[in-house]
Every structure is written in C-alpha cells, then in structure tokens.
C-alpha cells in the first residue's frame, strides 16, 4: 500500500493552493482521496503504483509542492477519513515529505526496503526534473498529447504546423514519458512487494 503526503512549498509567501490540488486529483484512482490534514498539507492512500507514480511526479514537477511517498503496511480496515489512517506506510510518508522539503527536486520515497525505495525515488526525481524544465509551450503540447489525440490534431488546436508541434514535443522530451512513468511505477511496486515478503 502507498501513502502520499504532500505539503505546499513557501506557503507563507503564496496563496493557499490546497483546494485546487484537491479538485485536480478528485478523479484519481485512490483507496482514500486526498484530504487536507493540517494547514497546507494533504494526504491520500493508494494501492496502484502507476497512479502514485503519475500523481507524485506531476505534483512534484509543478514546483509548488513537496511530495512524500511511504510504502508498506497500513492498519486495516482503513477509516473513512484519510487523516485517521495508521500504520508504517503513513509514518514513512511523513518521513519522506520532510526529506523532500530539503531537496531541489522535492520528492522522496521511504519504506522498509530502503534499496528499492531509493531506486524508485531516483527514477521519480529524474522524471520530475525533466518535466519541470519544460517550457510553457512544451507543457501545453505534452498535455494535449496526453489526451490521446494525434500530433496533427494537437497542432491544429494550438494553431501551429505539425512540424512545429514535433519540435515542441522533441524539446520537451515527450518520448520518454510513458516508459519513465512505468519505470517509477515498477520500482514502487517492487519496493512494496519486497516489504510485504519481509513482513510475512
């Protein structure tokens, strides 16, 4: 199981962005949805590594959040409220978000298996770094491609030529996204599975 604890960066000098984050993640496949836990911090529980990989990387790359991922056991049955959850995964997520606050790429992974957790963290940071460096034009191009339309259709929507669209996607390193998200998910899944074997 995975717990994500996310805290807004520089909140004293910024607007409260929590409600926007809650709305943006409301349709995500989560066991327990993101819920404000205290101040400008939110927390969610997930059992799908692919969902965790995409949400955590994208939120960290946004630049406004520190993201902690904890993996491992949670106490069952889970309470209805995310913030009432207990178990090692919640504790690891708390440790992880504190580590993330002091990192250039603000995402950290913690759990009982430090080796696979470190591998997952490295892959997540590398992908988040690529995404964070994209220009506004590159981000718009990638966001359109994520909807499933063709490059030609995306170019039409942006009012640019297919060649210009191709150049934007190349500059944004769009071609690595699917494989990189899958890598992060595989490493998170492996870390969680190894932890389960140790507990048994």
GROMACS .gro file of C-alpha atoms in nm:
model
  200
    1UNK     CA    1   0.000   0.000   0.000
    2UNK     CA    2   0.113   0.357  -0.064
    3UNK     CA    3   0.054   0.678   0.129
    4UNK     CA    4   0.127   1.017  -0.027
    5UNK     CA    5   0.181   1.317   0.199
    6UNK     CA    6   0.210   1.645   0.010
    7UNK     CA    7   0.294   1.982   0.160
    8UNK     CA    8   0.280   2.322  -0.011
    9UNK     CA    9   0.619   2.490  -0.051
   10UNK     CA   10   0.663   2.852   0.055
   11UNK     CA   11   0.301   2.872   0.167
   12UNK     CA   12   0.362   3.177   0.386
   13UNK     CA   13   0.452   3.377   0.074
   14UNK     CA   14   0.192   3.221  -0.154
   15UNK     CA   15  -0.181   3.166  -0.188
   16UNK     CA   16  -0.340   2.851  -0.043
   17UNK     CA   17  -0.323   2.600  -0.330
   18UNK     CA   18  -0.476   2.304  -0.147
   19UNK     CA   19  -0.831   2.335  -0.281
   20UNK     CA   20  -0.701   2.344  -0.638
   21UNK     CA   21  -0.494   2.030  -0.576
   22UNK     CA   22  -0.792   1.851  -0.420
   23UNK     CA   23  -1.006   1.936  -0.723
   24UNK     CA   24  -0.735   1.835  -0.971
   25UNK     CA   25  -0.694   1.491  -0.809
   26UNK     CA   26  -1.061   1.422  -0.735
   27UNK     CA   27  -1.095   1.161  -1.012
   28UNK     CA   28  -0.772   0.974  -0.935
   29UNK     CA   29  -0.795   0.602  -0.858
   30UNK     CA   30  -0.722   0.621  -0.485
   31UNK     CA   31  -0.820   0.398  -0.194
   32UNK     CA   32  -0.871   0.710   0.014
   33UNK     CA   33  -0.877   1.050  -0.160
   34UNK     CA   34  -0.653   1.342  -0.087
   35UNK     CA   35  -0.768   1.519   0.223
   36UNK     CA   36  -0.633   1.825   0.399
   37UNK     CA   37  -0.460   1.702   0.713
   38UNK     CA   38  -0.324   2.024   0.861
   39UNK     CA   39  -0.267   2.371   0.722
   40UNK     CA   40  -0.147   2.336   0.363
   41UNK     CA   41  -0.076   1.962   0.375
   42UNK     CA   42  -0.278   1.684   0.211
   43UNK     CA   43  -0.265   1.305   0.228
   44UNK     CA   44  -0.404   1.013   0.029
   45UNK     CA   45  -0.386   0.632   0.025
   46UNK     CA   46  -0.341   0.427  -0.292
   47UNK     CA   47  -0.286   0.064  -0.388
   48UNK     CA   48  -0.196   0.125  -0.754
   49UNK     CA   49   0.170   0.206  -0.816
   50UNK     CA   50   0.101   0.358  -1.159
   51UNK     CA   51  -0.142   0.608  -1.007
   52UNK     CA   52   0.109   0.701  -0.738
   53UNK     CA   53   0.391   0.742  -0.993
   54UNK     CA   54   0.196   0.980  -1.215
   55UNK     CA   55   0.043   1.186  -0.936
   56UNK     CA   56   0.359   1.217  -0.730
   57UNK     CA   57   0.587   1.305  -1.021
   58UNK     CA   58   0.348   1.555  -1.176
   59UNK     CA   59   0.277   1.729  -0.845
   60UNK     CA   60   0.647   1.750  -0.757
   61UNK     CA   61   0.731   1.886  -1.103
   62UNK     CA   62   0.470   2.160  -1.061
   63UNK     CA   63   0.710   2.338  -0.827
   64UNK     CA   64   0.462   2.428  -0.553
   65UNK     CA   65   0.471   2.105  -0.353
   66UNK     CA   66   0.695   1.872  -0.156
   67UNK     CA   67   0.588   1.510  -0.211
   68UNK     CA   68   0.649   1.219   0.024
   69UNK     CA   69   0.564   0.860  -0.070
   70UNK     CA   70   0.551   0.596   0.201
   71UNK     CA   71   0.510   0.231   0.114
   72UNK     CA   72   0.428  -0.070   0.330
   73UNK     CA   73   0.159  -0.186   0.565
   74UNK     CA   74  -0.143   0.016   0.678
   75UNK     CA   75  -0.379  -0.077   0.957
   76UNK     CA   76  -0.698  -0.235   0.820
   77UNK     CA   77  -0.978  -0.166   0.788
   78UNK     CA   78  -0.890   0.184   0.675
   79UNK     CA   79  -1.102   0.455   0.837
   80UNK     CA   80  -1.323   0.664   0.610
   81UNK     CA   81  -1.110   0.970   0.675
   82UNK     CA   82  -0.762   0.962   0.522
   83UNK     CA   83  -0.613   1.159   0.808
   84UNK     CA   84  -0.727   0.897   1.060
   85UNK     CA   85  -0.521   0.622   0.895
   86UNK     CA   86  -0.245   0.444   1.082
   87UNK     CA   87   0.042   0.210   1.005
   88UNK     CA   88   0.405   0.211   0.887
   89UNK     CA   89   0.321   0.347   0.540
   90UNK     CA   90   0.175   0.661   0.699
   91UNK     CA   91   0.485   0.702   0.914
   92UNK     CA   92   0.715   0.652   0.615
   93UNK     CA   93   0.519   0.912   0.414
   94UNK     CA   94   0.566   1.162   0.696
   95UNK     CA   95   0.942   1.098   0.699
   96UNK     CA   96   0.953   1.121   0.319
   97UNK     CA   97   0.781   1.458   0.290
   98UNK     CA   98   1.018   1.606   0.548
   99UNK     CA   99   1.313   1.484   0.338
  100UNK     CA  100   1.154   1.616   0.018
  101UNK     CA  101   1.127   1.967   0.162
  102UNK     CA  102   1.505   1.998   0.154
  103UNK     CA  103   1.562   1.863  -0.197
  104UNK     CA  104   1.594   2.054  -0.526
  105UNK     CA  105   1.354   1.803  -0.681
  106UNK     CA  106   1.105   1.781  -0.394
  107UNK     CA  107   1.005   1.416  -0.395
  108UNK     CA  108   1.116   1.140  -0.160
  109UNK     CA  109   1.026   0.774  -0.108
  110UNK     CA  110   1.055   0.587   0.221
  111UNK     CA  111   0.967   0.236   0.338
  112UNK     CA  112   1.101  -0.078   0.500
  113UNK     CA  113   1.301  -0.172   0.188
  114UNK     CA  114   1.550   0.115   0.153
  115UNK     CA  115   1.720  -0.021  -0.160
  116UNK     CA  116   1.412  -0.037  -0.384
  117UNK     CA  117   1.271   0.274  -0.223
  118UNK     CA  118   1.588   0.461  -0.317
  119UNK     CA  119   1.569   0.330  -0.674
  120UNK     CA  120   1.207   0.446  -0.703
  121UNK     CA  121   1.298   0.784  -0.557
  122UNK     CA  122   1.584   0.834  -0.804
  123UNK     CA  123   1.368   0.748  -1.104
  124UNK     CA  124   1.087   0.975  -0.980
  125UNK     CA  125   1.325   1.266  -0.927
  126UNK     CA  126   1.482   1.228  -1.270
  127UNK     CA  127   1.143   1.229  -1.443
  128UNK     CA  128   1.014   1.519  -1.234
  129UNK     CA  129   1.327   1.714  -1.325
  130UNK     CA  130   1.265   1.660  -1.697
  131UNK     CA  131   0.902   1.768  -1.666
  132UNK     CA  132   0.983   2.072  -1.450
  133UNK     CA  133   1.228   2.200  -1.714
  134UNK     CA  134   0.970   2.204  -1.993
  135UNK     CA  135   0.872   2.538  -2.139
  136UNK     CA  136   0.513   2.656  -2.122
  137UNK     CA  137   0.475   2.573  -2.492
  138UNK     CA  138   0.624   2.228  -2.438
  139UNK     CA  139   0.396   2.160  -2.145
  140UNK     CA  140   0.090   2.260  -2.348
  141UNK     CA  141   0.197   2.027  -2.628
  142UNK     CA  142   0.253   1.734  -2.393
  143UNK     CA  143  -0.077   1.794  -2.211
  144UNK     CA  144  -0.262   1.775  -2.543
  145UNK     CA  145  -0.084   1.453  -2.639
  146UNK     CA  146  -0.185   1.301  -2.305
  147UNK     CA  147  -0.550   1.335  -2.409
  148UNK     CA  148  -0.492   1.072  -2.677
  149UNK     CA  149  -0.522   1.287  -2.987
  150UNK     CA  150  -0.274   1.276  -3.275
  151UNK     CA  151   0.013   1.521  -3.320
  152UNK     CA  152  -0.167   1.670  -3.621
  153UNK     CA  153  -0.483   1.728  -3.419
  154UNK     CA  154  -0.283   1.877  -3.134
  155UNK     CA  155  -0.104   2.110  -3.376
  156UNK     CA  156  -0.443   2.225  -3.513
  157UNK     CA  157  -0.566   2.305  -3.163
  158UNK     CA  158  -0.254   2.508  -3.090
  159UNK     CA  159  -0.266   2.683  -3.425
  160UNK     CA  160   0.082   2.566  -3.527
  161UNK     CA  161   0.220   2.343  -3.801
  162UNK     CA  162   0.275   1.970  -3.744
  163UNK     CA  163   0.648   2.036  -3.780
  164UNK     CA  164   0.638   2.296  -3.503
  165UNK     CA  165   0.440   2.052  -3.287
  166UNK     CA  166   0.702   1.784  -3.343
  167UNK     CA  167   0.978   2.028  -3.245
  168UNK     CA  168   0.797   2.126  -2.925
  169UNK     CA  169   0.749   1.762  -2.825
  170UNK     CA  170   1.111   1.681  -2.901
  171UNK     CA  171   1.234   1.974  -2.691
  172UNK     CA  172   1.002   1.862  -2.409
  173UNK     CA  173   1.147   1.506  -2.420
  174UNK     CA  174   0.791   1.378  -2.455
  175UNK     CA  175   0.911   1.046  -2.597
  176UNK     CA  176   1.041   0.926  -2.259
  177UNK     CA  177   0.725   0.993  -2.058
  178UNK     CA  178   0.541   0.661  -2.088
  179UNK     CA  179   0.847   0.446  -2.024
  180UNK     CA  180   0.969   0.667  -1.740
  181UNK     CA  181   0.634   0.670  -1.557
  182UNK     CA  182   0.621   0.291  -1.600
  183UNK     CA  183   0.972   0.261  -1.454
  184UNK     CA  184   0.877   0.464  -1.145
  185UNK     CA  185   0.563   0.252  -1.101
  186UNK     CA  186   0.755  -0.076  -1.140
  187UNK     CA  187   1.012   0.030  -0.882
  188UNK     CA  188   0.744   0.141  -0.635
  189UNK     CA  189   0.559  -0.187  -0.686
  190UNK     CA  190   0.878  -0.387  -0.634
  191UNK     CA  191   0.960  -0.193  -0.316
  192UNK     CA  192   0.612  -0.256  -0.175
  193UNK     CA  193   0.618  -0.625  -0.273
  194UNK     CA  194   0.957  -0.678  -0.108
  195UNK     CA  195   0.826  -0.514   0.207
  196UNK     CA  196   0.526  -0.748   0.211
  197UNK     CA  197   0.755  -1.051   0.189
  198UNK     CA  198   0.967  -0.925   0.476
  199UNK     CA  199   0.658  -0.868   0.696
  200UNK     CA  200   0.524  -1.216   0.625
   0.00000   0.00000   0.00000
